[in-house]
Amino acid sequence: MELSVIIPTLNEAGNIEKLLTYLKSQLKGVAYELIVADAGSSDNTRDLSTSIGATFLSCDRMCRAYQMNEGARVATGAVLYFVHADTRPPEHFFEEIKSAIKQGFEFGCFRFKFDSNSFLLAINSYFTRFKSIVFRGGDQSLYITKTAFQKLDGFNDKMRIMEEYEFIIRAKKQYKFKIIPKDIIVSARKYDENSYLRVNLANFIVFSLFRWGASQKIMLNAYNRLIKHPKQESLK
């Protein structure tokens, strides 16, 4: 298997069918598998996933880092690609990933832009082309060779928040990181339920707490107090 796409989910019936169908359209001629690592959805995420041919994993913990690790554990692909259910990778994304790996970048991500015409969100998107860790995030999707992922022991599944940031910082100590200059489309639903300023304030505070070494409990409490999140139940 060339590629394993791993998608952590919780009640993503509104997004998973569209994403899986799109991924299949982009992977013609590729030996791939689609793995949905689910945290106990009460909607029909399972039925939609399996009807499209994805492998559905029922995870016994509501924790994205744990779910992604579980997906990676059963994956058979030489390359792992972690994708959020409410995003859409760019066209020909696997060709871009393979090219980056051939250049010596064993892990990396894409830039992103929102599914919104908001000028302020366009500013946020612009900065994802820069290498600083402050401009990273799981929504940008993350690819990595399976060999490198295993050597790093995967994500820290004790983390409920900021797990992708911690992983990138740790992985950069051993491997070259690539920001592929193509855009993944990201849902603006979190901004739709809050204000632009409120979400960015929450992001700034939680990122600062992370850099200062604050506990997961402190970061989660701060985040949950500041904004309403579409997946709030997974962050408690």
C-alpha positions as MATLAB code, in Angstrom:
seq = 'MELSVIIPTLNEAGNIEKLLTYLKSQLKGVAYELIVADAGSSDNTRDLSTSIGATFLSCDRMCRAYQMNEGARVATGAVLYFVHADTRPPEHFFEEIKSAIKQGFEFGCFRFKFDSNSFLLAINSYFTRFKSIVFRGGDQSLYITKTAFQKLDGFNDKMRIMEEYEFIIRAKKQYKFKIIPKDIIVSARKYDENSYLRVNLANFIVFSLFRWGASQKIMLNAYNRLIKHPKQESLK';
ca = [
       0.000    0.000    0.000;
       1.353    3.421   -0.967;
      -0.878    5.669    1.121;
      -3.026    5.445    4.228;
      -5.376    8.371    4.816;
      -6.403    8.572    8.480;
      -9.419   10.645    9.489;
     -10.328   11.118   13.173;
     -14.077   11.639   13.555;
     -16.860   12.376   15.999;
     -20.341   12.893   14.552;
     -19.110   13.932   11.113;
     -22.029   12.629    9.023;
     -22.334   16.072    7.467;
     -18.786   15.981    6.131;
     -17.394   12.450    5.898;
     -19.219   11.315    2.755;
     -18.121   14.358    0.773;
     -14.530   14.024    1.968;
     -14.208   10.292    1.272;
     -15.788   10.632   -2.162;
     -13.402   13.449   -2.998;
     -10.361   11.520   -1.755;
     -11.277    8.525   -3.891;
     -11.605   10.765   -6.955;
      -8.091   12.094   -6.367;
      -6.435    8.724   -5.767;
      -7.219    6.859   -8.966;
      -4.290    4.625   -9.881;
      -2.874    4.793   -6.345;
      -2.729    1.859   -3.922;
      -4.415    3.456   -0.930;
      -6.699    2.894    2.039;
      -9.069    5.237    3.856;
      -9.240    4.772    7.624;
     -11.887    6.495    9.715;
     -10.890    6.444   13.403;
     -14.080    7.268   15.246;
     -14.615    8.316   18.881;
     -18.151    7.032   19.350;
     -20.301    8.940   16.869;
     -24.045    8.862   17.539;
     -24.940    9.808   13.962;
     -24.434    7.715   10.821;
     -20.729    8.452   10.347;
     -20.070    4.690   10.417;
     -22.621    3.781    7.765;
     -21.536    6.552    5.437;
     -17.865    5.634    5.844;
     -18.256    1.927    5.204;
     -20.634    2.469    2.275;
     -17.837    4.318    0.489;
     -15.299    1.601    1.286;
     -13.410    3.095    4.209;
     -12.114    1.035    7.093;
     -14.031    2.120   10.203;
     -12.315    1.911   13.600;
     -14.334    2.274   16.787;
     -11.925    3.863   19.263;
     -12.545    3.503   22.987;
     -11.269    6.978   23.828;
     -12.527   10.386   22.722;
      -9.087   11.805   22.008;
      -7.901   12.867   18.569;
      -4.255   11.975   19.233;
      -5.308    8.501   20.364;
      -7.640    8.088   17.391;
      -4.902    9.039   14.931;
      -2.472    6.650   16.608;
      -5.044    3.858   16.372;
      -5.507    4.597   12.685;
      -1.754    4.526   12.151;
      -1.489    1.260   14.078;
      -3.626   -0.613   11.532;
      -2.409    1.338    8.498;
      -0.442   -0.532    5.840;
       0.634    2.444    3.727;
       4.220    3.611    3.385;
       2.926    7.165    3.798;
       0.430    8.275    6.451;
      -1.776   11.281    5.786;
      -3.850   12.701    8.652;
      -6.890   14.669    7.501;
      -9.714   16.358    9.423;
     -13.219   15.478    8.255;
     -14.244   19.078    7.536;
     -11.355   19.824    5.194;
     -10.617   19.131    1.544;
      -7.019   18.554    0.385;
      -5.857   20.197   -2.836;
      -6.169   18.397   -6.151;
      -3.335   15.952   -6.858;
      -2.359   16.080   -3.191;
      -0.619   12.714   -3.203;
       1.581   13.667   -6.145;
       2.616   16.751   -4.148;
       3.347   14.622   -1.078;
       5.383   12.092   -3.058;
       7.388   14.901   -4.643;
       8.145   16.402   -1.223;
       9.291   13.029    0.129;
      11.559   12.501   -2.874;
      13.126   15.876   -2.055;
      13.996   14.564    1.416;
      11.077   15.994    3.391;
       9.761   13.007    5.329;
       6.905   14.957    6.851;
       5.019   18.135    6.218;
       1.694   19.815    5.582;
      -0.167   22.103    3.196;
      -1.063   25.751    3.535;
      -4.757   26.415    4.032;
      -7.566   28.718    3.118;
     -11.090   28.877    4.527;
     -14.343   28.069    2.758;
     -15.310   31.684    3.331;
     -14.968   35.000    1.517;
     -14.010   36.773    4.730;
     -11.093   39.153    4.246;
      -9.968   38.603    7.842;
      -9.878   34.834    7.384;
      -7.908   35.351    4.180;
      -5.282   37.121    6.294;
      -5.117   34.134    8.637;
      -4.719   31.834    5.639;
      -1.892   33.898    4.166;
       0.334   33.329    7.176;
       0.176   29.523    6.898;
       2.863   29.731    4.216;
       5.447   30.668    6.856;
       7.461   28.104    8.812;
       6.904   29.337   12.356;
       5.126   26.820   14.591;
       2.591   29.501   15.549;
       1.128   29.229   12.032;
       0.698   25.445   12.110;
      -2.339   23.358   13.008;
      -4.032   20.060   12.351;
      -6.424   21.587    9.811;
      -3.512   21.922    7.404;
      -3.323   18.110    7.354;
      -0.085   16.301    8.082;
       1.757   13.723    6.010;
       4.633   11.582    7.263;
       6.324    8.371    6.231;
       5.203    5.454    8.336;
       8.813    4.656    9.231;
       9.345    8.144   10.653;
       6.001    8.074   12.482;
       6.869    4.799   14.172;
      10.325    6.029   15.192;
       8.657    9.034   16.816;
       6.174    6.781   18.672;
       3.299    8.659   17.097;
       1.275   11.416   18.697;
       1.305   11.961   22.437;
      -2.100   10.496   23.281;
      -2.049   12.027   26.742;
      -2.783   15.323   24.977;
      -6.342   16.475   24.250;
      -5.307   19.770   22.713;
      -2.246   21.062   20.792;
      -1.208   17.484   19.944;
      -0.250   18.321   16.355;
       1.938   21.234   17.498;
       3.769   19.022   19.980;
       4.258   16.353   17.326;
       5.641   18.792   14.742;
       8.096   20.314   17.230;
       9.313   16.850   18.199;
       9.502   15.552   14.623;
      11.432   18.590   13.393;
      14.324   17.576   15.619;
      14.863   14.502   13.458;
      13.293   15.131   10.062;
      13.034   17.865    7.437;
       9.633   19.578    7.356;
       7.928   20.807    4.186;
       5.072   23.263    3.760;
       3.698   22.290    0.363;
       2.652   25.466   -1.508;
      -0.897   24.325   -2.224;
      -4.010   25.094   -0.183;
      -6.218   22.682    1.700;
      -9.768   24.021    2.122;
     -10.753   24.362    5.786;
     -14.211   24.833    7.267;
     -14.889   28.231    8.842;
     -17.574   26.745   11.117;
     -15.688   27.561   14.305;
     -15.571   31.224   13.266;
     -19.220   31.133   12.245;
     -20.235   30.217   15.799;
     -17.956   32.783   17.397;
     -16.416   36.073   16.360;
     -13.141   36.425   14.469;
     -11.548   38.254   17.387;
     -12.766   35.749   19.962;
     -11.397   32.717   18.104;
      -8.051   34.373   17.483;
      -7.836   35.466   21.109;
      -8.520   31.883   22.185;
      -5.865   30.579   19.793;
      -3.322   33.113   21.035;
      -3.953   32.358   24.705;
      -3.868   28.583   24.311;
      -0.751   28.708   22.133;
       0.966   30.932   24.716;
      -0.011   28.530   27.500;
       1.379   25.651   25.434;
       4.705   27.433   24.924;
       4.882   28.195   28.644;
       4.432   24.523   29.455;
       0.934   24.766   30.950;
      -0.933   21.572   31.740;
      -3.544   20.085   29.440;
      -6.205   20.894   32.026;
      -5.308   24.578   32.104;
      -5.243   24.811   28.301;
      -8.550   22.966   27.900;
     -10.258   25.076   30.542;
      -9.036   28.282   28.926;
     -10.153   27.158   25.471;
     -13.572   25.985   26.603;
     -14.215   29.212   28.510;
     -13.313   31.406   25.580;
     -15.203   29.947   22.632;
     -17.962   27.609   21.597;
     -16.518   24.872   19.399;
     -18.484   22.637   16.994;
     -16.824   19.622   18.666;
     -16.866   20.963   22.198;
     -17.795   17.553   23.674;
     -14.456   16.129   22.536;
     -12.566   18.819   24.426;
     -13.897   18.172   27.904;
];
